[in-house]
Short mmCIF file of C-alpha atoms and ligand atoms in Angstrom, two decimals:
data_model
loop_
_atom_site.label_atom_id
_atom_site.label_comp_id
_atom_site.label_asym_id
_atom_site.label_seq_id
_atom_site.Cartn_x
_atom_site.Cartn_y
_atom_site.Cartn_z
CA MET A 1 0.00 0.00 0.00
CA ASP A 2 1.49 3.33 -1.04
CA TYR A 3 1.71 6.45 1.07
CA TYR A 4 2.84 10.05 0.67
CA GLU A 5 5.62 11.51 2.80
CA ILE A 6 5.36 15.31 2.98
CA GLU A 7 7.61 17.99 4.53
CA GLY A 8 5.32 20.97 5.05
CA GLY A 9 5.74 24.73 5.37
CA ILE A 10 7.03 25.50 1.87
CA PRO A 11 5.02 28.00 -0.23
CA LEU A 12 4.15 26.43 -3.59
CA ARG A 13 5.38 28.50 -6.49
CA GLY A 14 5.34 27.99 -10.25
CA GLU A 15 3.15 26.96 -13.17
CA TYR A 16 0.91 23.93 -13.72
CA ARG A 17 -1.04 22.84 -16.79
CA VAL A 18 -4.43 21.40 -15.83
CA LYS A 19 -5.19 17.88 -17.05
CA GLY A 20 -8.37 16.44 -18.54
CA ALA A 21 -11.45 16.14 -16.37
CA LYS A 22 -12.20 12.82 -14.62
CA ASN A 23 -15.90 13.71 -14.43
CA SER A 24 -16.05 14.35 -18.15
CA ALA A 25 -13.85 11.45 -19.27
CA LEU A 26 -15.97 8.85 -17.46
CA PRO A 27 -19.38 9.65 -19.00
CA ILE A 28 -17.77 10.23 -22.40
CA MET A 29 -16.04 6.83 -22.21
CA ALA A 30 -19.44 5.28 -21.50
CA ALA A 31 -20.90 7.29 -24.39
CA THR A 32 -18.46 5.69 -26.87
CA VAL A 33 -20.80 2.66 -26.62
CA CYS A 34 -23.74 4.70 -27.95
CA ARG A 35 -22.22 4.93 -31.44
CA ALA A 36 -20.18 2.10 -32.93
CA GLY A 37 -16.87 3.50 -34.05
CA VAL A 38 -13.27 4.33 -33.27
CA HIS A 39 -13.23 7.18 -30.79
CA GLU A 40 -10.01 9.06 -30.00
CA LEU A 41 -10.37 10.83 -26.64
CA TYR A 42 -7.57 13.38 -26.20
CA ASP A 43 -6.48 14.87 -22.86
CA CYS A 44 -7.87 11.79 -21.11
CA PRO A 45 -6.50 11.63 -17.55
CA ARG A 46 -4.51 8.50 -16.65
CA ILE A 47 -6.28 7.80 -13.36
CA GLU A 48 -7.64 4.67 -11.67
CA ASP A 49 -11.33 5.40 -12.33
CA VAL A 50 -10.56 5.74 -16.06
CA PHE A 51 -8.60 2.45 -16.02
CA ILE A 52 -11.56 0.71 -14.36
CA MET A 53 -13.99 2.17 -16.90
CA GLU A 54 -11.58 0.92 -19.59
CA LYS A 55 -11.85 -2.62 -18.19
CA ILE A 56 -15.64 -2.34 -18.23
CA LEU A 57 -15.64 -1.29 -21.89
CA GLN A 58 -13.30 -4.17 -22.74
CA ALA A 59 -15.64 -6.60 -20.94
CA LEU A 60 -18.47 -5.36 -23.19
CA GLY A 61 -16.43 -6.15 -26.29
CA ALA A 62 -14.74 -2.82 -26.98
CA ARG A 63 -11.04 -2.54 -27.73
CA THR A 64 -9.04 0.24 -26.06
CA TYR A 65 -5.48 1.47 -26.19
CA TRP A 66 -3.50 4.57 -25.19
CA GLN A 67 -1.34 6.92 -27.18
CA ASP A 68 0.14 9.10 -24.41
CA HIS A 69 -2.93 10.97 -23.07
CA CYS A 70 -5.18 9.92 -25.93
CA LEU A 71 -7.42 6.97 -25.11
CA VAL A 72 -8.69 5.20 -28.21
CA VAL A 73 -11.95 3.25 -27.77
CA ASP A 74 -13.04 0.99 -30.63
CA SER A 75 -16.68 0.26 -29.80
CA ARG A 76 -17.58 -1.38 -33.11
CA ASN A 77 -17.73 -4.86 -31.60
CA VAL A 78 -19.56 -4.10 -28.38
CA CYS A 79 -21.71 -7.21 -28.02
CA GLU A 80 -22.33 -7.57 -24.29
CA SER A 81 -25.00 -5.71 -22.30
CA VAL A 82 -24.01 -6.97 -18.83
CA VAL A 83 -21.26 -5.24 -16.87
CA PRO A 84 -19.49 -8.07 -14.96
CA ALA A 85 -20.08 -8.00 -11.21
CA GLU A 86 -16.35 -8.44 -10.55
CA LEU A 87 -15.78 -4.98 -11.98
CA MET A 88 -18.15 -3.56 -9.40
CA THR A 89 -15.89 -1.34 -7.34
CA GLU A 90 -16.17 1.92 -5.47
CA MET A 91 -15.90 3.57 -8.88
CA ARG A 92 -19.52 4.58 -9.29
CA SER A 93 -19.56 5.51 -12.91
CA SER A 94 -20.59 2.04 -14.14
CA VAL A 95 -24.08 3.49 -13.77
CA PHE A 96 -23.48 5.48 -16.97
CA LEU A 97 -23.47 2.20 -18.88
CA LEU A 98 -27.21 1.85 -18.24
CA GLY A 99 -27.95 4.77 -20.55
CA SER A 100 -25.31 4.05 -23.15
CA LEU A 101 -26.06 0.31 -23.44
CA LEU A 102 -29.79 1.04 -23.67
CA ALA A 103 -29.05 3.41 -26.54
CA ARG A 104 -26.86 0.86 -28.31
CA CYS A 105 -28.65 -2.41 -27.69
CA GLY A 106 -31.90 -1.74 -25.87
CA GLU A 107 -30.86 -3.52 -22.70
CA ALA A 108 -28.34 -3.16 -19.87
CA THR A 109 -27.37 -4.81 -16.61
CA ILE A 110 -24.95 -3.35 -14.09
CA TYR A 111 -23.92 -4.22 -10.56
CA ARG A 112 -23.51 -1.23 -8.30
CA PRO A 113 -21.45 -0.84 -5.15
CA GLY A 114 -23.37 0.23 -2.08
CA GLY A 115 -22.86 3.61 -0.51
CA CYS A 116 -19.39 5.09 -0.27
CA ASN A 117 -17.57 7.20 2.29
CA ILE A 118 -19.26 10.41 1.25
CA GLY A 119 -22.83 9.20 1.20
CA LYS A 120 -25.40 6.61 0.22
CA ARG A 121 -25.19 7.51 -3.48
CA PRO A 122 -28.57 5.98 -4.50
CA ILE A 123 -29.68 5.90 -8.14
CA ASP A 124 -33.43 6.27 -7.62
CA MET A 125 -33.53 9.34 -9.87
CA HIS A 126 -31.80 7.43 -12.68
CA ILE A 127 -34.27 4.56 -12.34
CA SER A 128 -37.43 6.64 -12.07
CA GLY A 129 -36.31 8.78 -15.02
CA LEU A 130 -35.74 5.67 -17.17
CA GLN A 131 -39.13 4.27 -16.15
CA GLN A 132 -40.85 7.56 -17.03
CA LEU A 133 -39.29 7.21 -20.49
CA GLY A 134 -40.83 3.75 -20.87
CA ILE A 135 -37.81 1.63 -19.94
CA GLU A 136 -38.41 -1.50 -17.85
CA VAL A 137 -36.10 -1.56 -14.83
CA GLU A 138 -35.57 -4.48 -12.46
CA VAL A 139 -33.56 -4.08 -9.27
CA SER A 140 -32.47 -7.34 -7.65
CA GLY A 141 -29.75 -8.90 -5.53
CA GLU A 142 -29.41 -9.00 -1.74
CA TYR A 143 -28.60 -5.29 -1.57
CA GLY A 144 -30.40 -4.23 -4.73
CA GLU A 145 -27.01 -4.08 -6.35
CA LYS A 146 -28.12 -5.66 -9.64
CA VAL A 147 -29.93 -3.27 -11.97
CA SER A 148 -31.33 -4.57 -15.27
CA CYS A 149 -33.03 -2.41 -17.87
CA CYS A 150 -34.61 -3.11 -21.21
CA GLY A 151 -36.84 -1.45 -23.77
CA VAL A 152 -36.76 1.56 -26.02
CA CYS A 153 -37.17 5.10 -24.77
CA ARG A 154 -40.59 6.32 -25.90
CA GLY A 155 -39.63 9.94 -25.40
CA GLY A 156 -41.55 12.57 -23.49
CA THR A 157 -40.72 14.97 -20.69
CA VAL A 158 -38.96 13.96 -17.47
CA THR A 159 -38.55 16.42 -14.61
CA LEU A 160 -35.73 15.46 -12.23
CA PRO A 161 -36.57 15.95 -8.54
CA TYR A 162 -32.99 17.21 -8.03
CA PRO A 163 -30.37 18.34 -10.58
CA SER A 164 -28.41 15.08 -10.37
CA VAL A 165 -25.29 15.11 -12.59
CA GLY A 166 -25.25 11.37 -13.19
CA ALA A 167 -28.98 11.04 -13.70
CA THR A 168 -28.90 13.88 -16.25
CA GLU A 169 -26.07 12.20 -18.19
CA ASN A 170 -27.61 8.74 -18.00
CA LEU A 171 -31.04 9.87 -19.22
CA ILE A 172 -29.50 11.86 -22.07
CA MET A 173 -27.75 8.72 -23.32
CA ALA A 174 -30.78 6.47 -22.84
CA ALA A 175 -32.93 8.91 -24.83
CA LEU A 176 -30.63 8.88 -27.87
CA SER A 177 -32.30 5.80 -29.39
CA GLY A 178 -35.77 6.94 -28.41
CA ASP A 179 -38.75 6.44 -30.73
CA GLY A 180 -39.73 9.94 -29.69
CA ASP A 181 -37.95 13.10 -28.62
CA THR A 182 -37.13 13.66 -24.96
CA ILE A 183 -37.00 16.75 -22.79
CA ILE A 184 -35.32 16.54 -19.40
CA GLU A 185 -36.16 19.36 -17.00
CA ASN A 186 -34.42 20.46 -13.80
CA CYS A 187 -31.18 19.02 -15.17
CA ALA A 188 -27.77 19.49 -13.65
CA SER A 189 -25.85 22.17 -15.56
CA GLU A 190 -22.28 21.14 -14.70
CA PRO A 191 -19.81 21.94 -17.53
CA GLU A 192 -18.98 18.24 -17.86
CA ILE A 193 -22.53 17.65 -19.13
CA ALA A 194 -21.97 20.17 -21.91
CA ASP A 195 -18.75 18.30 -22.69
CA LEU A 196 -20.73 15.06 -23.01
CA GLN A 197 -23.13 16.88 -25.37
CA GLY A 198 -20.15 17.97 -27.48
CA PHE A 199 -18.99 14.38 -27.84
CA LEU A 200 -22.50 13.04 -28.59
CA ARG A 201 -23.00 15.65 -31.31
CA LEU A 202 -19.69 14.56 -32.84
CA CYS A 203 -21.18 11.05 -32.91
CA GLY A 204 -24.09 12.37 -34.95
CA PHE A 205 -26.70 12.71 -32.20
CA GLN A 206 -28.93 15.73 -31.73
CA VAL A 207 -28.67 16.95 -28.12
CA TYR A 208 -29.31 20.57 -27.13
CA GLY A 209 -29.35 22.62 -23.95
CA CYS A 210 -26.65 20.91 -21.87
CA GLY A 211 -25.20 23.42 -19.44
CA THR A 212 -28.70 24.73 -18.75
CA ASP A 213 -31.50 23.19 -16.66
CA THR A 214 -33.39 21.84 -19.67
CA VAL A 215 -32.03 19.42 -22.25
CA PHE A 216 -33.62 18.29 -25.54
CA ILE A 217 -32.65 14.95 -27.09
CA LYS A 218 -33.87 14.01 -30.57
CA GLY A 219 -34.70 10.30 -30.57
CA SER A 220 -32.79 8.54 -33.34
CA GLY A 221 -35.02 5.48 -33.03
CA SER A 222 -33.74 2.25 -34.45
CA THR A 223 -31.53 4.16 -36.91
CA ILE A 224 -28.73 3.97 -34.31
CA SER A 225 -28.04 0.35 -35.15
CA ARG A 226 -27.96 1.21 -38.85
CA MET A 227 -25.59 4.18 -38.41
CA PRO A 228 -22.26 3.45 -40.15
CA SER A 229 -19.37 3.24 -37.73
CA ALA A 230 -17.98 6.63 -36.77
CA GLU A 231 -14.45 7.90 -36.45
CA THR A 232 -14.29 10.68 -33.87
CA MET A 233 -11.57 12.79 -32.29
CA TYR A 234 -12.60 14.63 -29.13
CA PHE A 235 -10.69 16.75 -26.64
CA ILE A 236 -11.93 16.22 -23.09
CA MET A 237 -12.37 19.45 -21.15
CA GLU A 238 -10.06 20.58 -18.38
CA ASP A 239 -10.51 19.29 -14.84
CA ARG A 240 -11.85 22.23 -12.83
CA ILE A 241 -11.62 20.25 -9.59
CA GLU A 242 -7.96 19.38 -10.13
CA ALA A 243 -7.40 23.09 -10.84
CA ALA A 244 -9.28 24.07 -7.67
CA THR A 245 -7.22 21.61 -5.64
CA TYR A 246 -3.96 23.20 -6.82
CA ILE A 247 -5.39 26.67 -6.16
CA MET A 248 -6.22 25.66 -2.60
CA ALA A 249 -2.72 24.16 -2.19
CA ALA A 250 -1.11 27.44 -3.26
CA ALA A 251 -3.49 29.48 -1.10
CA GLY A 252 -2.92 27.27 1.94
CA THR A 253 0.88 27.46 1.70
CA GLY A 254 1.11 31.21 1.04
CA GLY A 255 2.32 30.50 -2.46
CA ARG A 256 2.03 31.89 -5.96
CA LEU A 257 0.57 29.73 -8.74
CA VAL A 258 -0.07 30.14 -12.46
CA LEU A 259 -2.54 27.58 -13.81
CA ARG A 260 -2.70 27.08 -17.57
CA GLY A 261 -5.49 25.48 -19.60
CA ILE A 262 -8.36 26.37 -17.25
CA ARG A 263 -11.24 28.73 -18.05
CA PRO A 264 -11.88 30.98 -15.03
CA GLU A 265 -15.66 30.87 -15.60
CA LEU A 266 -15.59 27.21 -14.52
CA LEU A 267 -14.37 28.20 -11.05
CA LYS A 268 -16.12 31.46 -10.21
CA GLU A 269 -17.19 30.52 -6.67
CA VAL A 270 -13.83 28.94 -5.86
CA LEU A 271 -11.98 32.07 -7.00
CA ARG A 272 -14.41 34.26 -5.04
CA ALA A 273 -13.72 32.20 -1.90
CA VAL A 274 -9.93 32.48 -2.15
CA GLU A 275 -10.24 36.21 -2.84
CA ARG A 276 -12.38 36.61 0.30
CA MET A 277 -9.56 34.83 2.13
CA GLY A 278 -7.10 37.52 1.01
CA ALA A 279 -5.48 35.98 -2.06
CA ALA A 280 -5.07 38.03 -5.23
CA VAL A 281 -6.55 36.36 -8.33
CA HIS A 282 -5.74 37.39 -11.90
CA ALA A 283 -7.67 35.50 -14.57
CA SER A 284 -7.76 35.86 -18.34
CA GLY A 285 -8.35 33.53 -21.27
CA ASP A 286 -7.40 30.10 -19.98
CA ILE A 287 -4.92 31.25 -17.37
CA ILE A 288 -5.49 31.80 -13.65
CA GLU A 289 -2.87 33.32 -11.32
CA VAL A 290 -3.27 33.13 -7.55
CA ILE A 291 -1.01 35.05 -5.18
CA SER A 292 -1.59 34.17 -1.55
CA PRO A 293 -0.64 36.10 1.61
CA ARG A 294 1.35 34.34 4.31
CA ARG A 295 -1.79 33.93 6.39
CA LEU A 296 -5.33 33.83 5.01
CA ARG A 297 -8.49 35.12 6.63
CA SER A 298 -11.71 33.16 6.88
CA PRO A 299 -13.90 32.93 3.73
CA GLY A 300 -16.93 33.38 6.03
CA ILE A 301 -19.87 31.10 5.24
CA VAL A 302 -19.57 28.75 2.25
CA VAL A 303 -22.41 26.48 1.08
CA THR A 304 -21.86 23.75 -1.52
CA GLU A 305 -24.37 23.85 -4.38
CA PRO A 306 -24.90 22.42 -7.85
CA PHE A 307 -23.04 24.32 -10.59
CA PRO A 308 -22.45 27.26 -10.76
CA GLY A 309 -22.39 27.28 -6.94
CA PHE A 310 -19.39 26.30 -4.83
CA PRO A 311 -18.51 22.72 -5.91
CA THR A 312 -18.84 19.96 -3.34
CA ASP A 313 -15.73 18.32 -4.83
CA CYS A 314 -13.68 21.26 -3.59
CA GLN A 315 -15.27 21.48 -0.13
CA PRO A 316 -12.76 19.20 1.66
CA GLN A 317 -9.87 21.24 0.26
CA LEU A 318 -11.43 24.57 1.33
CA LEU A 319 -12.17 23.18 4.78
CA THR A 320 -8.52 22.21 5.14
CA VAL A 321 -7.24 25.64 4.09
CA SER A 322 -9.73 27.27 6.49
CA THR A 323 -8.18 25.45 9.47
CA VAL A 324 -5.32 27.98 9.56
CA ALA A 325 -7.24 30.99 8.24
CA ARG A 326 -7.77 33.84 10.67
CA GLY A 327 -11.31 33.81 12.16
CA LEU A 328 -14.34 31.51 12.06
CA THR A 329 -15.41 29.64 8.94
CA THR A 330 -18.74 27.89 8.41
CA ILE A 331 -19.01 25.33 5.65
CA ARG A 332 -22.36 23.72 4.85
CA GLU A 333 -22.21 20.56 2.72
CA GLU A 334 -25.56 20.43 0.95
CA ILE A 335 -24.79 17.76 -1.68
CA PHE A 336 -23.52 14.66 0.15
CA GLU A 337 -24.46 13.38 3.58
CA SER A 338 -21.01 12.67 4.97
CA ARG A 339 -18.30 14.61 3.27
CA PHE A 340 -16.34 15.69 6.36
CA THR A 341 -14.45 12.37 6.42
CA HIS A 342 -11.08 14.06 6.90
CA LYS A 343 -12.16 16.10 9.96
CA LYS A 344 -10.75 13.61 12.50
CA GLU A 345 -7.38 13.54 10.76
CA LEU A 346 -7.19 17.34 10.60
CA ILE A 347 -7.95 17.57 14.33
CA LYS A 348 -5.03 15.18 14.93
CA MET A 349 -2.90 17.79 13.09
CA GLY A 350 -4.09 20.53 15.43
CA ALA A 351 -7.19 21.86 13.66
CA ASN A 352 -10.19 23.17 15.57
CA ILE A 353 -13.30 21.81 13.82
CA GLU A 354 -16.81 21.13 15.10
CA THR A 355 -19.37 19.45 12.85
CA CYS A 356 -23.12 19.26 13.32
CA GLY A 357 -25.13 17.63 10.54
CA LYS A 358 -24.43 19.45 7.30
CA ASN A 359 -22.36 22.15 9.00
CA ALA A 360 -18.69 22.36 9.86
CA ILE A 361 -17.46 25.23 12.03
CA ILE A 362 -13.75 25.83 11.72
CA LYS A 363 -11.86 28.12 14.12
CA GLY A 364 -8.57 29.15 12.54
CA VAL A 365 -5.44 28.08 14.44
CA PRO A 366 -1.95 29.54 13.88
CA PHE A 367 -0.60 26.35 12.30
CA LEU A 368 -1.07 22.59 11.82
CA HIS A 369 1.63 20.09 12.80
CA GLY A 370 2.64 17.04 10.79
CA GLU A 371 1.05 13.68 11.65
CA LYS A 372 0.40 10.24 10.21
CA VAL A 373 -3.08 10.47 8.66
CA GLU A 374 -5.26 8.23 6.50
CA ALA A 375 -7.13 9.14 3.33
CA LEU A 376 -10.64 7.65 3.34
CA ASP A 377 -11.95 9.00 0.03
CA LEU A 378 -10.77 10.84 -3.06
CA ARG A 379 -11.24 14.52 -2.24
CA GLY A 380 -10.78 14.10 1.50
CA GLY A 381 -7.48 12.39 0.72
CA ALA A 382 -6.36 15.24 -1.53
CA ALA A 383 -7.31 17.64 1.26
CA LEU A 384 -5.03 15.76 3.66
CA VAL A 385 -2.15 16.18 1.20
CA LEU A 386 -2.86 19.93 1.29
CA ALA A 387 -2.86 19.79 5.10
CA GLY A 388 0.57 18.10 5.01
CA LEU A 389 1.92 20.81 2.69
CA MET A 390 0.61 23.49 5.06
CA ALA A 391 1.72 21.83 8.31
CA GLU A 392 4.95 22.28 10.22
CA GLY A 393 7.02 19.13 10.08
CA ARG A 394 6.46 15.79 8.39
CA THR A 395 3.09 14.29 7.44
CA THR A 396 2.44 10.78 6.17
CA VAL A 397 -0.75 10.25 4.17
CA THR A 398 -1.76 6.59 3.77
CA GLY A 399 -4.59 5.35 1.53
CA VAL A 400 -3.11 6.96 -1.58
CA ARG A 401 -5.18 4.53 -3.69
CA HIS A 402 -8.19 6.74 -3.00
CA ILE A 403 -6.33 9.76 -4.37
CA ASP A 404 -5.14 7.82 -7.44
CA ARG A 405 -8.79 7.43 -8.46
CA GLY A 406 -9.02 11.09 -9.44
CA TYR A 407 -5.58 12.71 -9.58
CA GLU A 408 -2.85 11.82 -12.07
CA ASP A 409 0.60 12.11 -10.44
CA LEU A 410 -0.53 14.53 -7.72
CA ASP A 411 2.86 14.24 -6.01
CA LYS A 412 4.70 14.99 -9.26
CA GLY A 413 2.54 18.07 -9.86
CA ILE A 414 3.24 19.33 -6.33
CA ARG A 415 6.98 18.72 -6.73
CA THR A 416 7.05 20.86 -9.88
CA LEU A 417 5.73 23.67 -7.65
CA GLY A 418 8.50 23.18 -5.10
CA GLY A 419 6.55 21.06 -2.62
CA LEU A 420 8.44 18.34 -0.72
CA ILE A 421 6.37 15.19 -1.29
CA GLU A 422 7.45 11.66 -2.11
CA ARG A 423 5.40 8.54 -2.85
CA ARG A 424 6.59 5.52 -0.91
CA THR A 425 5.50 1.90 -0.80
CA CYS A 426 4.97 -0.02 2.44
CA ASP A 427 7.09 -3.17 2.43
C1 EPZ B 501 -21.11 13.51 -9.88
O1 EPZ B 501 -21.53 12.46 -9.02
C2 EPZ B 501 -19.59 13.54 -9.77
N1 EPZ B 501 -19.04 12.29 -10.25
C3 EPZ B 501 -19.20 13.77 -8.31
O2 EPZ B 501 -17.78 13.84 -8.23
C4 EPZ B 501 -19.79 15.11 -7.86
O3 EPZ B 501 -19.49 15.33 -6.50
C5 EPZ B 501 -21.31 15.10 -8.06
O4 EPZ B 501 -21.63 14.78 -9.43
C6 EPZ B 501 -21.95 16.44 -7.72
O5 EPZ B 501 -21.39 17.44 -8.50
C7 EPZ B 501 -18.93 12.09 -11.59
O6 EPZ B 501 -19.31 12.92 -12.39
C8 EPZ B 501 -18.31 10.80 -12.02
P1 EPZ B 501 -25.26 13.57 -8.24
P2 EPZ B 501 -23.06 11.98 -9.06
O7 EPZ B 501 -26.09 12.54 -8.90
O8 EPZ B 501 -23.57 12.01 -10.45
C9 EPZ B 501 -28.13 12.32 -4.67
C10 EPZ B 501 -15.67 13.36 -7.34
O9 EPZ B 501 -15.12 13.52 -6.23
N2 EPZ B 501 -28.76 11.42 -5.65
O10 EPZ B 501 -25.32 14.98 -8.74
O11 EPZ B 501 -23.15 10.69 -8.31
C11 EPZ B 501 -26.71 11.91 -4.35
O12 EPZ B 501 -26.68 10.90 -3.36
C12 EPZ B 501 -17.09 12.86 -7.41
O13 EPZ B 501 -15.13 13.60 -8.44
C13 EPZ B 501 -29.90 10.72 -5.26
O14 EPZ B 501 -30.37 10.84 -4.14
O15 EPZ B 501 -23.75 13.13 -8.20
C14 EPZ B 501 -26.11 13.20 -3.88
O16 EPZ B 501 -26.46 13.40 -2.53
C15 EPZ B 501 -17.72 12.69 -6.04
N3 EPZ B 501 -30.48 9.88 -6.17
C16 EPZ B 501 -26.79 14.25 -4.76
O17 EPZ B 501 -27.97 13.62 -5.26
C17 EPZ B 501 -29.97 9.71 -7.43
O18 EPZ B 501 -30.55 8.93 -8.22
C18 EPZ B 501 -25.94 14.68 -5.96
O19 EPZ B 501 -25.60 13.53 -6.67
C19 EPZ B 501 -28.82 10.43 -7.81
C20 EPZ B 501 -28.23 11.29 -6.89
#
């Protein structure tokens, strides 16, 4: 089991080019099943969740191979509609295969992991949306982990009870082969959904409105199976959460960072928060510069919300930086039920944090001290790396496998900015 060894207290300084987005690559990889063809996905991050999704696609009959950061998916021979149970892992994005397999072959079976460290993660909205579109869904297995769907989307209007990112993406894909046209209302408007739309249009589908709360999908009916195989080249969008994580690392260490390949409009609330904390932010085109004072002040009250609000995937990182900011910070996590998983570890490092339900109250302390801490989930783990960079002394972060799910070479990126971090393997 690998761990990170970090010597803290060094301000991060330098430039970093943001990589491709995990939360865009995963649905787009699933979407390669919707249209038979050879799909070249550029700027695809080399992370564990992508490698697991690759195995799932191979199990369905697709061929995949890498050319540096381009993942090529040949989905012409996809012939299976059951995602093998043994590939059921904490990676939750197998659920996207429901929509894409329904579009391709009119049936789909996946096995889903139960809840994860940040919450129950049900898929009731996916299932009810599919049923409203005329799809038959059967949930079975001791824990309801087996989900089988079949039928053809009849089209119509579905209103989501909550702007779920995954449910929006799944229903879009399921509706592609619909006999009728589909309108999905109260959709999530995350930029990654617009990225999925860009890829689907390249595949010849008619999808409109992604990035807003209402999406229109023209049902292609049974013509999908008669579509000639496609050859597509698509550039996956930048990872705004990776960018936000580096911004928080620079802010927390009193550093100075230039991020390249990131549109500032994707991070408005994150940039507003670090500015409230006293950092100077200069943004133009696809470059963001953050200059942080030696000691930050509290960002005040921050509530996580669906896009364009403050992203839940950056809440653990902000909470960590707030532990040494001057004053009192209140963070309310409105998206997931238990996303303060790293609180205990931060308190071991000297933080002053009280949580009550959705709220975390953080009283800024002068400094954190290095400790041995354990990552329990992806973003909480990244936040503990930030804590180690900010702390005085040495910090060991175990459970790096959680971090590998969503960050490519996080330690390497931090080293290019002058941070002292090494990846080690337990004997
Ligand atoms: C996506 O997860 C992201 N993952 C998450 O990123 C992100 O935190 C989340 O959207 C919110 O932005 C990917 O895109 C692969 P949701 P998703 O459906 O689709 C509840 C990361 O760290 N809900 O918008 O699962 C759900 O439990 C990951 O990169 C239902 O109750 O998120 C949650 O409380 C973490 N029933 C809330 O809605 C459903 O059927 C938002 O979930 C679906 C969701």
